[in-house]
XYZ file of C-alpha atoms in Angstrom:
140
model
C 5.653 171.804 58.221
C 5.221 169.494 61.370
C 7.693 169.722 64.144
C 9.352 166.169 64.405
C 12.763 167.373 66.331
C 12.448 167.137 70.077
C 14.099 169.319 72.028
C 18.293 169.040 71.913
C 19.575 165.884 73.796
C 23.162 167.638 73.163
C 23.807 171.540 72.711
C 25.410 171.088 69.731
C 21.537 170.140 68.301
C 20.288 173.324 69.318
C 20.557 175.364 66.614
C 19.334 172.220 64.156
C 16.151 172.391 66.276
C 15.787 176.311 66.404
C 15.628 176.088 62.866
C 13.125 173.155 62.190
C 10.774 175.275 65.022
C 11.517 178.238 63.896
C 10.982 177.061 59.789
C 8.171 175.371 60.453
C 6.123 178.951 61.350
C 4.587 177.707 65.189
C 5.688 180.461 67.046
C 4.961 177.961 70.485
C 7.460 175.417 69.327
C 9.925 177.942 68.865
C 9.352 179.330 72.383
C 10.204 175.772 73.701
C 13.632 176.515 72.453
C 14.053 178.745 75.280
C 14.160 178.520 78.968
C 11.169 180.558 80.473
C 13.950 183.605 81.390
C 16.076 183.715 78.697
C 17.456 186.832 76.680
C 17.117 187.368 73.081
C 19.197 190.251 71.266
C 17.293 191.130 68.152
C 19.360 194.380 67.869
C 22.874 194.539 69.147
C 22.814 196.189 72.463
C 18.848 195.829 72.933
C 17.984 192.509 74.704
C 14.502 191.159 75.803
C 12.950 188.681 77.453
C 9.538 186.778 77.660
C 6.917 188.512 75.729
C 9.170 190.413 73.402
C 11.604 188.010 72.421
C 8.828 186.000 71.417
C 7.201 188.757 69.621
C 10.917 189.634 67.817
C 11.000 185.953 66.458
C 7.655 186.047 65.498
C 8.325 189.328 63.490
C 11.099 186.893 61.375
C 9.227 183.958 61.592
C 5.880 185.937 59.401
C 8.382 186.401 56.511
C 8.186 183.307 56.165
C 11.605 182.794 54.541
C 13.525 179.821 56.150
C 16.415 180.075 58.552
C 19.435 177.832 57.643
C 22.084 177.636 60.579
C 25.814 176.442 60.223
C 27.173 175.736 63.840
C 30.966 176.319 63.805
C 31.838 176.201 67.532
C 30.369 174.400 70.443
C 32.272 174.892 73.954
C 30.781 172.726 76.503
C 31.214 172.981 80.313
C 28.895 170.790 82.452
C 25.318 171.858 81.896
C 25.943 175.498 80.123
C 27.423 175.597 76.247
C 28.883 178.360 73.937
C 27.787 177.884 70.766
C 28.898 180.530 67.411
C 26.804 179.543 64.684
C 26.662 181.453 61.502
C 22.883 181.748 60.299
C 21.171 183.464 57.263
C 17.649 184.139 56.276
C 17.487 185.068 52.610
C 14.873 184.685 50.050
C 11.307 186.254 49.042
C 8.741 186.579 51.700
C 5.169 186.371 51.876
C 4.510 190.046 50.096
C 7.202 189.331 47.436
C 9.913 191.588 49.603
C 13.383 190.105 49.566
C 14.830 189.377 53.058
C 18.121 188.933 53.695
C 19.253 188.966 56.994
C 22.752 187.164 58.528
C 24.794 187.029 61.386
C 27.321 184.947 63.520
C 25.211 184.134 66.564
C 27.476 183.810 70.211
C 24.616 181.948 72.026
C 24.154 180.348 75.234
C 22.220 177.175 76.461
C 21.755 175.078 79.313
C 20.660 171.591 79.705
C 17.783 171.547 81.968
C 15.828 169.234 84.824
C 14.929 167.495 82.076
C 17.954 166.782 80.538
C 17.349 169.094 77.412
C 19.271 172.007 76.478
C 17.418 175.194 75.276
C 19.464 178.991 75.080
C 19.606 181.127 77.795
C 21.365 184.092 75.273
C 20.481 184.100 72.339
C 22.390 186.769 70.575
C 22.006 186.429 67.067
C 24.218 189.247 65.613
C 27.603 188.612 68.283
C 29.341 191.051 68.570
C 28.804 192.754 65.217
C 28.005 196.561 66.144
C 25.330 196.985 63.105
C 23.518 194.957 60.798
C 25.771 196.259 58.085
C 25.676 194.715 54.366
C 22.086 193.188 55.686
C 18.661 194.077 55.018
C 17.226 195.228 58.458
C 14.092 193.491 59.729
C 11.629 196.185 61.214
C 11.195 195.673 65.035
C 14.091 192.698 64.673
């Protein structure tokens, strides 16, 4: 799949565009989604940054089972935005495994220099405790 989204104008187009990038498998174009410093939660209470985030949405992203995201909040205040977006990744990956995996994402972006917003939190689970009644991704 190409990438034809360009980064979010708006922050309530943020999660739309994590999920073409992060659907269409180029683990770069995801990356763009982020600001160079920003902190991804794979596991609640375990956040990264830089290398390992990127390596923790990789891990999803080789599935290859699409994301499909449902924004249900966006709370804007000047150049930083609250999103909660519920999100699910479910179906049969590569090796014939099924993958389900869901949450209710509290996420934070800000608009940048240039005008676009990308997160700078990226929590994907809120503030669920466990991955209960999911399927746990290894290393996610």
């Amino acid at each position: 799949m190409s990438i034809t989204r360009a980064l979010a104008d708006r922050p309530e187009e943020v999660p739309a565009v994590f999920a073409e990038r992060f659907n269409s498998g180029d683990a770069t174009a995801l990356a763009q989604v982020y600001e160079d410093a920003a902190v991804l939660v794979p596991q609640p209470g375990t956040p990264v940054t830089g290398p390992e985030s990127h390596a923790a949405n990789g891990r999803l992203q080789r599935l290859e089972v699409p994301i499909s995201v449902h924004p249900r909040h966006v709370y804007r205040s000047g150049d930083v935005a609250l999103l909660i977006v519920d999100w699910v990744i479910d179906g049969i990956g590569r090796e014939g495994q099924a993958v389900h995996v869901e949450g209710t994402a509290t996420d934070v972006a800000r608009r940048g220099s240039d005008g676009r917003w990308r997160y700078v939190i990226d929590n994907p689970f809120g503030t669920r405790a466990q991955q209960s009644g999911a399927v746990a991704v290894e290393g996610f």
